[in-house]
Amino acid sequence: GAVVSQHPSWVICKSGTSVKIECRSLDFQATTMFWYRQFPKQSLMLMATSNEGSKATYEQGVEKDKFLINHASLTLSTLTVTSAHPEDSSFYICSADSWETGGDYNEQFFGPGTRLTVL
Amino acid sequence: GNSVTQMEGPVTLSEEAFLTINCTYTATGYPSLFWYVQYPGEGLQLLLKATKADDKGSNKGFEATYRKETTSFHLEKGSVQVSDSAVYFCALIGSGYALNFGKGTSLLVTP
């Protein structure tokens, strides 16, 4: 099956620093990549949708200047949390879909997530 | 807007017990419905799906039927195994690509 990786799997940083999280589709080209945020015992909340070569579309309430998303290729998207603060601590999950899967629905393949802790 | 409500866990069952995890949804139009599973330390995986009313999705012994009249998509398995221990998420897609997830239900199956 299609595999999506995330790096790093966990990161601890000091308040005020920036952190970059990578999301890669390993064996397929992703038309669209998605970034989610998950709080403990909460649902996954979609943060933004990105298509290769174009600007990301952010969900309402998500600060685009704080959560910078770059989708430079069909296999790589990055999320940079700028000037991170403790309230940004969370579990960040990416997913990717592909027209290759076809059918009436483009299945999203999820990465294992990145645990961010801001001290 | 779209939303998904699923029963809160954790759910603890003995091996070979019957499993039901309830899921109801609110959506305009005719959403597609999904169950995702997240095993410890892994990413979410699609377990099963149904794209129209009365469709039954099934995989690995799990089943769920798209019930439009009750706006439900309950997950069932007749005999759970220890290896089924995971977190299960009900989700829907309305218009567009965005998945709306429930909060997840943790399942622990004991030998």
mmCIF file of C-alpha atoms in Angstrom:
data_model
loop_
_atom_site.group_PDB
_atom_site.id
_atom_site.type_symbol
_atom_site.label_atom_id
_atom_site.label_comp_id
_atom_site.label_asym_id
_atom_site.label_seq_id
_atom_site.Cartn_x
_atom_site.Cartn_y
_atom_site.Cartn_z
ATOM 1 C CA GLY A 1 0.000 0.000 0.000
ATOM 2 C CA ALA A 2 0.894 3.669 -0.249
ATOM 3 C CA VAL A 3 3.225 4.869 2.491
ATOM 4 C CA VAL A 4 3.529 8.332 3.951
ATOM 5 C CA SER A 5 6.379 9.210 6.269
ATOM 6 C CA GLN A 6 6.831 12.111 8.645
ATOM 7 C CA HIS A 7 10.014 13.471 10.109
ATOM 8 C CA PRO A 8 10.725 13.953 12.884
ATOM 9 C CA SER A 9 8.448 11.659 14.846
ATOM 10 C CA TRP A 10 8.860 13.852 17.878
ATOM 11 C CA VAL A 11 10.535 17.156 18.629
ATOM 12 C CA ILE A 12 11.060 19.300 21.687
ATOM 13 C CA CYS A 13 11.919 22.954 21.223
ATOM 14 C CA LYS A 14 12.207 26.159 23.174
ATOM 15 C CA SER A 15 9.547 28.814 23.040
ATOM 16 C CA GLY A 16 10.186 31.303 20.239
ATOM 17 C CA THR A 17 12.008 28.919 17.934
ATOM 18 C CA SER A 18 10.735 27.514 14.649
ATOM 19 C CA VAL A 19 10.217 23.859 13.877
ATOM 20 C CA LYS A 20 9.908 22.214 10.476
ATOM 21 C CA ILE A 21 8.023 18.956 9.963
ATOM 22 C CA GLU A 22 8.373 17.007 6.733
ATOM 23 C CA CYS A 23 5.752 14.825 5.119
ATOM 24 C CA ARG A 24 6.745 12.523 2.269
ATOM 25 C CA SER A 25 4.821 10.160 0.060
ATOM 26 C CA LEU A 26 7.301 7.338 -0.419
ATOM 27 C CA ASP A 27 5.917 5.296 -3.271
ATOM 28 C CA PHE A 28 3.387 7.502 -4.990
ATOM 29 C CA GLN A 29 2.926 11.059 -6.157
ATOM 30 C CA ALA A 30 0.519 13.060 -4.046
ATOM 31 C CA THR A 31 -1.853 15.401 -5.787
ATOM 32 C CA THR A 32 -2.896 16.935 -2.531
ATOM 33 C CA MET A 33 -1.473 16.856 0.980
ATOM 34 C CA PHE A 34 -3.303 17.699 4.174
ATOM 35 C CA TRP A 35 -2.116 18.782 7.593
ATOM 36 C CA TYR A 36 -4.079 17.915 10.707
ATOM 37 C CA ARG A 37 -3.662 18.699 14.353
ATOM 38 C CA GLN A 38 -4.781 16.363 17.099
ATOM 39 C CA PHE A 39 -5.147 17.240 20.770
ATOM 40 C CA PRO A 40 -5.258 14.505 23.421
ATOM 41 C CA LYS A 41 -8.527 12.604 23.297
ATOM 42 C CA GLN A 42 -9.759 14.946 20.591
ATOM 43 C CA SER A 43 -10.555 14.549 16.964
ATOM 44 C CA LEU A 44 -8.186 15.356 14.140
ATOM 45 C CA MET A 45 -8.713 18.924 13.027
ATOM 46 C CA LEU A 46 -7.822 19.858 9.474
ATOM 47 C CA MET A 47 -5.410 22.780 9.419
ATOM 48 C CA ALA A 48 -4.725 23.227 5.735
ATOM 49 C CA THR A 49 -4.822 21.647 2.319
ATOM 50 C CA SER A 50 -1.943 22.027 -0.084
ATOM 51 C CA ASN A 51 -1.483 21.249 -3.730
ATOM 52 C CA GLU A 52 1.919 20.945 -5.303
ATOM 53 C CA GLY A 53 3.201 24.251 -6.597
ATOM 54 C CA SER A 54 0.421 26.401 -5.213
ATOM 55 C CA LYS A 55 -0.387 28.175 -1.972
ATOM 56 C CA ALA A 56 -1.994 26.192 0.796
ATOM 57 C CA THR A 57 -5.631 26.693 1.694
ATOM 58 C CA TYR A 58 -5.990 27.212 5.426
ATOM 59 C CA GLU A 59 -9.019 26.361 7.517
ATOM 60 C CA GLN A 60 -10.782 29.095 9.398
ATOM 61 C CA GLY A 61 -8.962 30.022 12.570
ATOM 62 C CA VAL A 62 -5.562 28.670 11.471
ATOM 63 C CA GLU A 63 -2.881 31.364 11.290
ATOM 64 C CA LYS A 64 -1.145 31.014 7.951
ATOM 65 C CA ASP A 65 1.781 33.173 9.071
ATOM 66 C CA LYS A 66 2.367 30.892 12.021
ATOM 67 C CA PHE A 67 1.913 27.569 10.271
ATOM 68 C CA LEU A 68 3.834 27.862 7.007
ATOM 69 C CA ILE A 69 3.142 25.118 4.518
ATOM 70 C CA ASN A 70 5.270 24.433 1.496
ATOM 71 C CA HIS A 71 4.436 21.784 -1.080
ATOM 72 C CA ALA A 72 7.397 22.000 -3.393
ATOM 73 C CA SER A 73 7.078 18.617 -5.068
ATOM 74 C CA LEU A 74 4.579 15.830 -5.598
ATOM 75 C CA THR A 75 6.207 13.817 -2.824
ATOM 76 C CA LEU A 76 7.082 16.396 -0.176
ATOM 77 C CA SER A 77 5.202 18.892 1.931
ATOM 78 C CA THR A 78 6.576 20.747 4.932
ATOM 79 C CA LEU A 79 4.877 22.416 7.868
ATOM 80 C CA THR A 80 6.900 25.029 9.709
ATOM 81 C CA VAL A 81 5.649 26.191 13.075
ATOM 82 C CA THR A 82 7.137 29.646 13.440
ATOM 83 C CA SER A 83 7.899 31.259 16.783
ATOM 84 C CA ALA A 84 6.460 28.269 18.569
ATOM 85 C CA HIS A 85 4.803 28.657 21.956
ATOM 86 C CA PRO A 86 3.639 26.077 24.496
ATOM 87 C CA GLU A 87 0.072 26.269 23.189
ATOM 88 C CA ASP A 88 1.375 24.974 19.850
ATOM 89 C CA SER A 89 2.323 21.698 21.523
ATOM 90 C CA SER A 90 0.304 19.029 19.810
ATOM 91 C CA PHE A 91 0.329 16.006 17.544
ATOM 92 C CA TYR A 92 0.610 16.990 13.901
ATOM 93 C CA ILE A 93 -0.446 14.509 11.235
ATOM 94 C CA CYS A 94 -0.159 14.759 7.489
ATOM 95 C CA SER A 95 -1.941 12.834 4.807
ATOM 96 C CA ALA A 96 -1.642 12.575 1.067
ATOM 97 C CA ASP A 97 -4.017 11.500 -1.640
ATOM 98 C CA SER A 98 -3.420 10.441 -5.166
ATOM 99 C CA TRP A 99 -5.365 10.198 -8.360
ATOM 100 C CA GLU A 100 -3.563 6.900 -8.915
ATOM 101 C CA THR A 101 -5.910 5.184 -6.506
ATOM 102 C CA GLY A 102 -8.813 6.144 -8.751
ATOM 103 C CA GLY A 103 -12.403 5.228 -8.124
ATOM 104 C CA ASP A 104 -15.035 7.450 -6.664
ATOM 105 C CA TYR A 105 -12.859 8.567 -3.839
ATOM 106 C CA ASN A 106 -9.194 9.449 -3.613
ATOM 107 C CA GLU A 107 -8.080 7.657 -0.489
ATOM 108 C CA GLN A 108 -5.984 9.652 1.915
ATOM 109 C CA PHE A 109 -2.878 7.935 3.270
ATOM 110 C CA PHE A 110 -1.738 9.136 6.654
ATOM 111 C CA GLY A 111 1.679 9.652 8.124
ATOM 112 C CA PRO A 112 2.438 8.393 11.636
ATOM 113 C CA GLY A 113 2.379 11.894 13.098
ATOM 114 C CA THR A 114 4.842 14.220 14.790
ATOM 115 C CA ARG A 115 4.662 15.032 18.495
ATOM 116 C CA LEU A 116 5.681 18.636 19.097
ATOM 117 C CA THR A 117 6.427 19.832 22.610
ATOM 118 C CA VAL A 118 7.263 23.489 23.123
ATOM 119 C CA LEU A 119 8.903 24.337 26.424
ATOM 120 C CA GLY B 1 -21.687 22.075 8.857
ATOM 121 C CA ASN B 2 -20.524 18.494 8.837
ATOM 122 C CA SER B 3 -19.842 16.672 12.075
ATOM 123 C CA VAL B 4 -19.306 13.157 13.382
ATOM 124 C CA THR B 5 -20.168 11.854 16.822
ATOM 125 C CA GLN B 6 -18.867 8.538 18.036
ATOM 126 C CA MET B 7 -19.109 6.774 21.330
ATOM 127 C CA GLU B 8 -16.490 7.615 23.863
ATOM 128 C CA GLY B 9 -14.103 5.001 25.049
ATOM 129 C CA PRO B 10 -12.121 3.358 26.176
ATOM 130 C CA VAL B 11 -13.841 0.142 25.307
ATOM 131 C CA THR B 12 -12.414 -2.974 26.924
ATOM 132 C CA LEU B 13 -13.467 -6.389 25.660
ATOM 133 C CA SER B 14 -12.362 -9.943 26.099
ATOM 134 C CA GLU B 15 -11.045 -11.794 23.095
ATOM 135 C CA GLU B 16 -13.834 -13.230 20.887
ATOM 136 C CA ALA B 17 -16.417 -10.760 22.229
ATOM 137 C CA PHE B 18 -18.762 -8.849 19.925
ATOM 138 C CA LEU B 19 -17.831 -5.268 19.170
ATOM 139 C CA THR B 20 -20.033 -2.316 18.343
ATOM 140 C CA ILE B 21 -18.763 1.245 18.133
ATOM 141 C CA ASN B 22 -21.531 3.727 17.452
ATOM 142 C CA CYS B 23 -21.127 6.570 14.995
ATOM 143 C CA THR B 24 -23.674 9.152 13.895
ATOM 144 C CA TYR B 25 -23.175 12.056 11.568
ATOM 145 C CA THR B 26 -24.591 15.388 10.523
ATOM 146 C CA ALA B 27 -24.055 16.498 6.962
ATOM 147 C CA THR B 28 -25.726 18.231 4.091
ATOM 148 C CA GLY B 29 -26.189 16.207 0.967
ATOM 149 C CA TYR B 30 -24.839 12.687 0.657
ATOM 150 C CA PRO B 31 -21.485 12.265 2.347
ATOM 151 C CA SER B 32 -19.128 9.325 2.013
ATOM 152 C CA LEU B 33 -18.490 7.571 5.318
ATOM 153 C CA PHE B 34 -15.328 5.941 6.621
ATOM 154 C CA TRP B 35 -13.811 4.088 9.513
ATOM 155 C CA TYR B 36 -10.100 4.596 10.113
ATOM 156 C CA VAL B 37 -7.955 2.635 12.546
ATOM 157 C CA GLN B 38 -4.799 3.785 14.280
ATOM 158 C CA TYR B 39 -2.619 1.072 15.740
ATOM 159 C CA PRO B 40 -0.113 2.105 18.418
ATOM 160 C CA GLY B 41 2.772 4.036 16.904
ATOM 161 C CA GLU B 42 1.338 3.981 13.397
ATOM 162 C CA GLY B 43 -0.558 6.340 11.125
ATOM 163 C CA LEU B 44 -4.267 6.172 10.454
ATOM 164 C CA GLN B 45 -5.296 3.460 8.026
ATOM 165 C CA LEU B 46 -8.535 3.217 6.136
ATOM 166 C CA LEU B 47 -10.479 0.274 7.548
ATOM 167 C CA LEU B 48 -13.625 0.449 5.451
ATOM 168 C CA LYS B 49 -15.867 2.868 3.635
ATOM 169 C CA ALA B 50 -19.330 3.335 2.188
ATOM 170 C CA THR B 51 -20.194 5.937 -0.373
ATOM 171 C CA LYS B 52 -23.991 5.755 -0.569
ATOM 172 C CA ALA B 53 -26.999 4.841 1.515
ATOM 173 C CA ASP B 54 -27.415 1.137 2.383
ATOM 174 C CA ASP B 55 -23.865 0.352 1.285
ATOM 175 C CA LYS B 56 -22.027 -1.997 3.621
ATOM 176 C CA GLY B 57 -18.299 -1.575 4.014
ATOM 177 C CA SER B 58 -16.321 -4.544 5.267
ATOM 178 C CA ASN B 59 -12.711 -5.447 5.905
ATOM 179 C CA LYS B 60 -10.791 -7.752 8.272
ATOM 180 C CA GLY B 61 -14.046 -8.984 9.785
ATOM 181 C CA PHE B 62 -15.292 -5.467 10.524
ATOM 182 C CA GLU B 63 -18.532 -4.206 8.988
ATOM 183 C CA ALA B 64 -20.469 -0.963 8.904
ATOM 184 C CA THR B 65 -23.673 -0.090 7.044
ATOM 185 C CA TYR B 66 -24.497 3.404 5.799
ATOM 186 C CA ARG B 67 -27.911 4.147 7.308
ATOM 187 C CA LYS B 68 -29.279 7.365 5.903
ATOM 188 C CA GLU B 69 -32.546 7.176 7.839
ATOM 189 C CA THR B 70 -30.727 7.121 11.161
ATOM 190 C CA THR B 71 -27.624 9.010 9.933
ATOM 191 C CA SER B 72 -25.469 6.273 11.377
ATOM 192 C CA PHE B 73 -22.454 4.166 10.423
ATOM 193 C CA HIS B 74 -21.879 1.847 13.365
ATOM 194 C CA LEU B 75 -18.789 -0.364 13.327
ATOM 195 C CA GLU B 76 -19.226 -4.028 14.233
ATOM 196 C CA LYS B 77 -17.120 -7.145 14.503
ATOM 197 C CA GLY B 78 -18.387 -10.507 15.580
ATOM 198 C CA SER B 79 -15.286 -11.748 17.367
ATOM 199 C CA VAL B 80 -12.496 -9.372 18.306
ATOM 200 C CA GLN B 81 -8.866 -10.339 18.690
ATOM 201 C CA VAL B 82 -6.089 -8.877 20.797
ATOM 202 C CA SER B 83 -4.556 -7.529 17.596
ATOM 203 C CA ASP B 84 -7.652 -5.355 17.075
ATOM 204 C CA SER B 85 -6.611 -3.159 19.990
ATOM 205 C CA ALA B 86 -6.331 0.316 18.493
ATOM 206 C CA VAL B 87 -8.099 3.649 18.213
ATOM 207 C CA TYR B 88 -10.973 3.744 15.743
ATOM 208 C CA PHE B 89 -12.119 6.938 14.031
ATOM 209 C CA CYS B 90 -15.376 7.463 12.205
ATOM 210 C CA ALA B 91 -15.152 10.107 9.470
ATOM 211 C CA LEU B 92 -17.039 11.609 6.576
ATOM 212 C CA ILE B 93 -16.347 13.568 3.446
ATOM 213 C CA GLY B 94 -19.001 15.985 2.295
ATOM 214 C CA SER B 95 -18.261 18.249 -0.590
ATOM 215 C CA GLY B 96 -14.596 18.712 -1.345
ATOM 216 C CA TYR B 97 -11.699 16.700 0.039
ATOM 217 C CA ALA B 98 -11.802 17.479 3.736
ATOM 218 C CA LEU B 99 -12.306 14.587 6.133
ATOM 219 C CA ASN B 100 -14.363 15.331 9.244
ATOM 220 C CA PHE B 101 -13.356 12.991 12.051
ATOM 221 C CA GLY B 102 -15.040 11.859 15.224
ATOM 222 C CA LYS B 103 -13.013 11.994 18.426
ATOM 223 C CA GLY B 104 -11.921 8.408 18.201
ATOM 224 C CA THR B 105 -12.726 5.366 20.324
ATOM 225 C CA SER B 106 -9.951 3.444 22.008
ATOM 226 C CA LEU B 107 -10.430 -0.322 22.007
ATOM 227 C CA LEU B 108 -8.502 -2.683 24.240
ATOM 228 C CA VAL B 109 -8.965 -6.416 23.761
ATOM 229 C CA THR B 110 -7.690 -8.624 26.525
ATOM 230 C CA PRO B 111 -6.755 -12.310 26.187
#
